[in-house]
């Protein structure tokens, strides 16, 4: 039988035999002050987006206020009645599963979806830095190119429709966040062209060392806004009040989280919150994320003065993140850019 999963167990074994070059918080036993390794379930704010189109102005304003309050207090929220049909989500999940069932060697070599396949954590120097997952990280501009799909022709039609729907929703939410701070609704739409955004298809295989390994290591997102569609398996956790809390899957909801760029742009009014995915011993997990991003030469500055952060380009920010991860094993993020 040909295996479709990447050789994560073999990679884990190699990392386990290496002396760790970079001590992780778990190895040093010196978590930042006030951070507890407590895990409990939380109920993310749940927002009915149909209220944004209500004929009642009070209902519309209350919905917008709920979005902005959740972005400030949680950095995460769930949305229902978001305009993406359950049938489209099911069709996208079906095609995603078929894609990941392709033999591993073929996924690595066939170049499908702009050669966007990746697995594990290439920069890991110890098991704690390994993400037990595989993914296709696809520029939206390539989603519309038929040549990128090869033999996966049935994937293209569904993915084009899904990407367009996620893009529309991301711009709707970004407009609400911009307007709340006194800016035009279209400000992010002008900055974040489709060619700059990404769609990421994730698979988290079942992991026999699930108590030791993350499906995706703790991080914040380096974009303006992320929208996540996940299956029923669960595993997503976020940092809330200095402890890790787990998010219960809601089959009717999409999850939205604020990215680093929105936190910088809003002068810390909106919060980009650290999150991770826990590996599961018995079940594989699937999710799809849409990332609302600007061009690499876009200048990121605060929407109000005095600014907390110095101005920087998105390209500069991404380069600094990659350098930090390579050098320390962790993303340092926005603190690097504080004035």
XYZ file of C-alpha atoms in Angstrom:
339
model
C 0.000 0.000 0.000
C 1.382 3.406 -1.027
C 1.492 5.852 1.871
C 0.050 9.324 1.337
C 1.391 10.730 4.613
C 4.753 12.498 4.866
C 7.536 10.745 6.857
C 6.854 12.728 10.024
C 7.630 9.829 12.362
C 11.031 9.337 10.743
C 11.718 13.073 10.974
C 10.652 13.071 14.627
C 13.101 10.244 15.303
C 15.970 12.190 13.722
C 15.146 15.301 15.758
C 14.887 13.252 18.953
C 18.444 11.992 18.496
C 19.865 15.489 17.971
C 21.094 17.582 20.889
C 18.709 20.573 20.931
C 20.453 23.642 19.526
C 17.837 26.032 20.856
C 16.199 25.388 24.251
C 12.426 25.685 24.088
C 10.330 27.075 26.984
C 9.246 23.540 27.886
C 12.843 22.363 28.034
C 14.011 25.354 30.082
C 10.992 25.231 32.361
C 10.865 29.017 32.302
C 7.630 30.053 30.657
C 7.064 33.812 30.628
C 5.758 35.168 33.907
C 2.020 34.678 34.265
C 1.681 32.101 31.460
C 0.110 28.855 32.639
C -0.025 25.513 30.805
C -3.749 25.192 31.507
C -6.086 23.900 28.822
C -9.847 24.348 28.992
C -12.661 24.817 26.493
C -13.843 28.287 25.630
C -16.868 29.578 23.785
C -15.630 32.061 21.228
C -17.879 35.051 20.499
C -20.445 33.875 17.946
C -21.652 36.538 15.502
C -24.550 36.270 13.056
C -23.373 38.141 9.967
C -26.866 38.326 8.484
C -27.404 41.180 10.943
C -24.997 43.344 8.911
C -27.609 43.513 6.154
C -30.583 44.124 8.445
C -32.948 46.962 7.590
C -32.765 47.965 11.243
C -29.824 50.316 11.780
C -29.491 49.392 15.464
C -29.148 45.716 14.546
C -26.461 46.527 11.942
C -24.504 48.701 14.366
C -24.754 46.105 17.146
C -23.352 43.434 14.813
C -20.451 45.655 13.733
C -19.767 46.502 17.374
C -19.697 42.786 18.277
C -17.114 42.131 15.539
C -14.866 44.957 16.701
C -15.236 44.128 20.392
C -14.323 40.476 19.762
C -11.329 41.585 17.670
C -10.129 43.709 20.565
C -10.917 41.435 23.514
C -10.280 38.014 21.970
C -8.540 38.465 18.620
C -10.741 35.519 17.559
C -14.445 35.048 16.860
C -16.849 32.761 15.017
C -19.294 33.783 12.295
C -22.498 32.108 11.100
C -24.758 33.058 8.185
C -21.550 34.132 6.499
C -22.664 33.566 2.907
C -20.578 30.464 2.171
C -22.962 27.577 1.615
C -22.604 24.274 3.502
C -22.603 22.508 0.134
C -19.589 24.513 -1.058
C -17.745 23.758 2.197
C -18.527 20.033 1.831
C -17.402 19.985 -1.805
C -14.186 21.794 -0.954
C -13.476 19.350 1.889
C -14.108 16.370 -0.418
C -11.625 17.661 -2.990
C -9.131 18.534 -0.258
C -9.222 14.973 1.119
C -8.743 13.532 -2.388
C -5.720 15.786 -2.923
C -4.044 14.774 0.333
C -4.700 11.077 -0.363
C -2.258 11.345 -3.254
C 0.949 9.369 -2.589
C 3.484 11.450 -0.678
C 6.222 11.238 -3.320
C 3.797 12.461 -5.961
C 2.714 15.442 -3.818
C 6.371 16.401 -3.423
C 7.338 16.064 -7.090
C 4.267 16.707 -9.277
C 4.282 20.507 -8.840
C 0.504 20.730 -8.401
C -0.897 24.086 -7.213
C 2.231 26.063 -8.053
C 4.534 23.574 -6.310
C 3.070 24.751 -2.993
C 3.233 21.471 -1.037
C 5.061 21.477 2.312
C 5.222 19.286 5.398
C 6.694 19.309 8.908
C 8.991 22.153 9.973
C 12.222 22.443 7.938
C 13.780 24.788 10.529
C 13.072 22.486 13.517
C 16.084 21.531 15.639
C 14.159 19.605 18.309
C 10.822 17.724 18.499
C 9.029 20.602 20.248
C 9.528 22.756 17.155
C 8.016 20.161 14.788
C 4.542 20.738 13.338
C 2.846 17.376 12.689
C 1.114 18.465 9.495
C 1.224 18.861 5.740
C -0.204 21.660 3.617
C -0.620 23.331 0.253
C 0.018 27.087 0.664
C -1.372 28.549 -2.553
C -1.221 32.129 -3.878
C -4.767 33.135 -4.824
C -3.464 34.269 -8.227
C -2.574 30.626 -8.957
C -5.970 29.304 -7.872
C -7.453 30.628 -11.119
C -4.756 29.142 -13.406
C -5.899 25.884 -14.952
C -2.325 24.767 -15.624
C -1.642 24.596 -11.869
C -4.048 21.707 -11.310
C -2.654 19.021 -13.587
C -4.752 15.879 -13.202
C -6.743 17.403 -10.297
C -9.258 19.057 -12.623
C -12.262 18.578 -10.329
C -10.449 20.566 -7.630
C -10.197 23.724 -9.741
C -13.895 24.508 -10.131
C -14.578 24.096 -6.418
C -11.459 25.930 -5.264
C -12.106 28.942 -7.515
C -15.608 29.306 -6.063
C -14.413 28.738 -2.488
C -11.532 31.225 -2.756
C -13.836 33.891 -4.197
C -16.342 33.389 -1.367
C -13.649 33.575 1.325
C -12.180 36.690 -0.279
C -15.570 38.413 -0.298
C -16.116 37.569 3.370
C -12.613 38.714 4.382
C -13.157 42.093 2.741
C -16.554 42.489 4.382
C -15.065 41.907 7.838
C -11.992 44.046 7.154
C -14.300 46.865 6.078
C -16.166 46.723 9.384
C -12.884 46.860 11.319
C -11.608 49.801 9.258
C -14.818 51.790 9.539
C -14.816 51.339 13.310
C -11.546 53.297 13.448
C -12.778 56.071 11.172
C -11.438 54.803 7.846
C -13.253 53.924 4.598
C -14.559 50.367 4.338
C -12.460 49.741 1.245
C -9.092 50.642 2.728
C -7.943 47.025 3.135
C -9.444 46.001 -0.197
C -7.255 48.578 -1.907
C -4.134 47.361 -0.094
C -4.807 43.610 -0.268
C -5.168 42.679 -3.917
C -6.197 39.107 -4.706
C -2.742 38.406 -6.127
C -1.233 38.983 -2.654
C -3.554 36.699 -0.661
C -3.240 32.980 0.058
C -5.364 29.887 0.561
C -3.856 27.133 2.696
C -5.144 23.543 2.693
C -4.067 21.748 5.882
C -4.002 18.115 6.928
C -2.940 16.993 10.406
C -2.299 13.222 10.376
C -2.986 11.177 13.484
C 0.091 11.353 15.735
C 1.194 8.514 18.058
C 3.049 11.035 20.288
C 0.113 13.438 20.458
C 0.888 14.564 24.008
C 4.395 15.664 22.978
C 3.852 17.184 19.521
C 1.862 20.076 18.078
C -0.040 19.767 14.844
C 0.977 23.389 14.352
C 3.373 25.077 16.775
C 2.323 28.262 18.651
C 2.336 31.349 16.441
C 0.474 34.473 15.392
C -0.556 35.134 11.783
C 1.515 37.589 9.732
C -1.436 38.999 7.768
C -4.336 41.395 8.301
C -7.063 38.793 8.775
C -7.456 34.999 8.620
C -10.650 33.003 8.032
C -10.618 29.310 8.930
C -12.911 26.477 7.919
C -12.239 23.395 10.041
C -13.700 19.914 10.375
C -15.289 18.398 13.487
C -12.098 16.896 14.974
C -10.941 20.011 16.833
C -7.514 20.786 18.232
C -7.320 24.555 17.766
C -6.216 26.376 20.921
C -5.582 30.057 21.588
C -3.993 32.076 24.352
C -6.606 33.832 26.495
C -5.895 35.463 29.859
C -2.430 33.889 29.985
C -3.582 30.301 29.454
C -4.308 28.002 26.547
C -7.995 27.444 25.839
C -9.450 24.983 23.318
C -12.011 25.949 20.685
C -14.980 23.614 20.256
C -15.705 22.990 16.571
C -18.988 24.453 15.326
C -20.102 22.842 12.030
C -22.067 25.955 11.026
C -19.383 28.524 11.807
C -16.162 29.844 10.333
C -13.417 31.088 12.645
C -11.916 34.552 12.132
C -8.718 35.782 13.733
C -6.846 39.068 13.668
C -3.351 39.104 12.152
C -0.210 40.985 13.151
C -0.712 43.666 10.502
C -4.136 44.615 11.848
C -2.720 44.891 15.348
C 0.045 47.201 14.094
C -2.332 49.228 11.893
C -4.868 49.644 14.712
C -2.196 50.628 17.257
C -2.965 47.581 19.413
C -6.739 48.131 19.436
C -7.226 44.841 17.576
C -5.238 41.898 18.947
C -3.249 39.270 17.076
C -3.366 36.322 19.470
C -1.014 33.362 19.714
C -2.636 30.071 18.745
C -1.684 26.479 17.949
C -3.132 23.146 16.831
C -2.836 20.091 19.067
C -2.041 16.757 17.437
C -4.605 13.967 17.795
C -3.586 10.382 18.517
C -6.531 8.730 16.751
C -7.914 11.069 14.096
C -6.609 13.139 11.218
C -7.818 16.739 10.991
C -8.508 18.964 7.971
C -8.822 22.724 7.735
C -8.644 25.496 5.130
C -7.404 29.002 5.871
C -7.705 32.206 3.831
C -5.056 34.881 4.513
C -5.763 38.529 3.689
C -2.330 39.967 2.819
C -0.891 43.108 1.183
C 1.911 43.205 -1.383
C 5.445 42.797 -0.067
C 6.255 46.453 -0.751
C 3.162 47.749 1.078
C 4.050 50.097 3.949
C 2.385 49.208 7.236
C 1.781 52.169 9.526
C -0.559 53.052 12.351
C -3.995 54.440 11.585
C -3.535 56.993 14.376
C -0.788 58.868 16.203
C 1.218 58.545 18.318
C 2.136 55.194 16.839
C 3.288 52.262 18.971
C 5.191 50.676 16.083
C 7.611 52.033 13.526
C 6.556 51.813 9.896
C 7.659 48.723 7.997
C 6.925 46.978 4.725
C 5.220 43.616 4.656
C 8.303 42.193 2.938
C 10.512 43.495 5.748
C 8.209 41.961 8.331
C 8.137 38.562 6.638
C 11.929 38.556 6.295
C 12.345 39.362 9.998
C 9.903 36.587 10.969
C 11.774 34.030 8.853
C 15.128 35.136 10.274
C 13.837 34.889 13.856
C 12.386 31.412 13.309
C 15.612 30.195 11.734
C 17.779 31.703 14.484
C 15.680 31.085 17.619
C 13.038 28.539 16.613
C 10.244 31.020 17.397
C 8.529 33.934 15.729
C 9.241 37.179 17.597
C 6.640 39.188 15.640
C 5.536 42.730 16.377
C 7.706 43.401 19.476
C 10.612 43.663 17.016
C 8.993 46.794 15.561
C 8.046 48.683 18.720
C 9.176 52.299 18.892
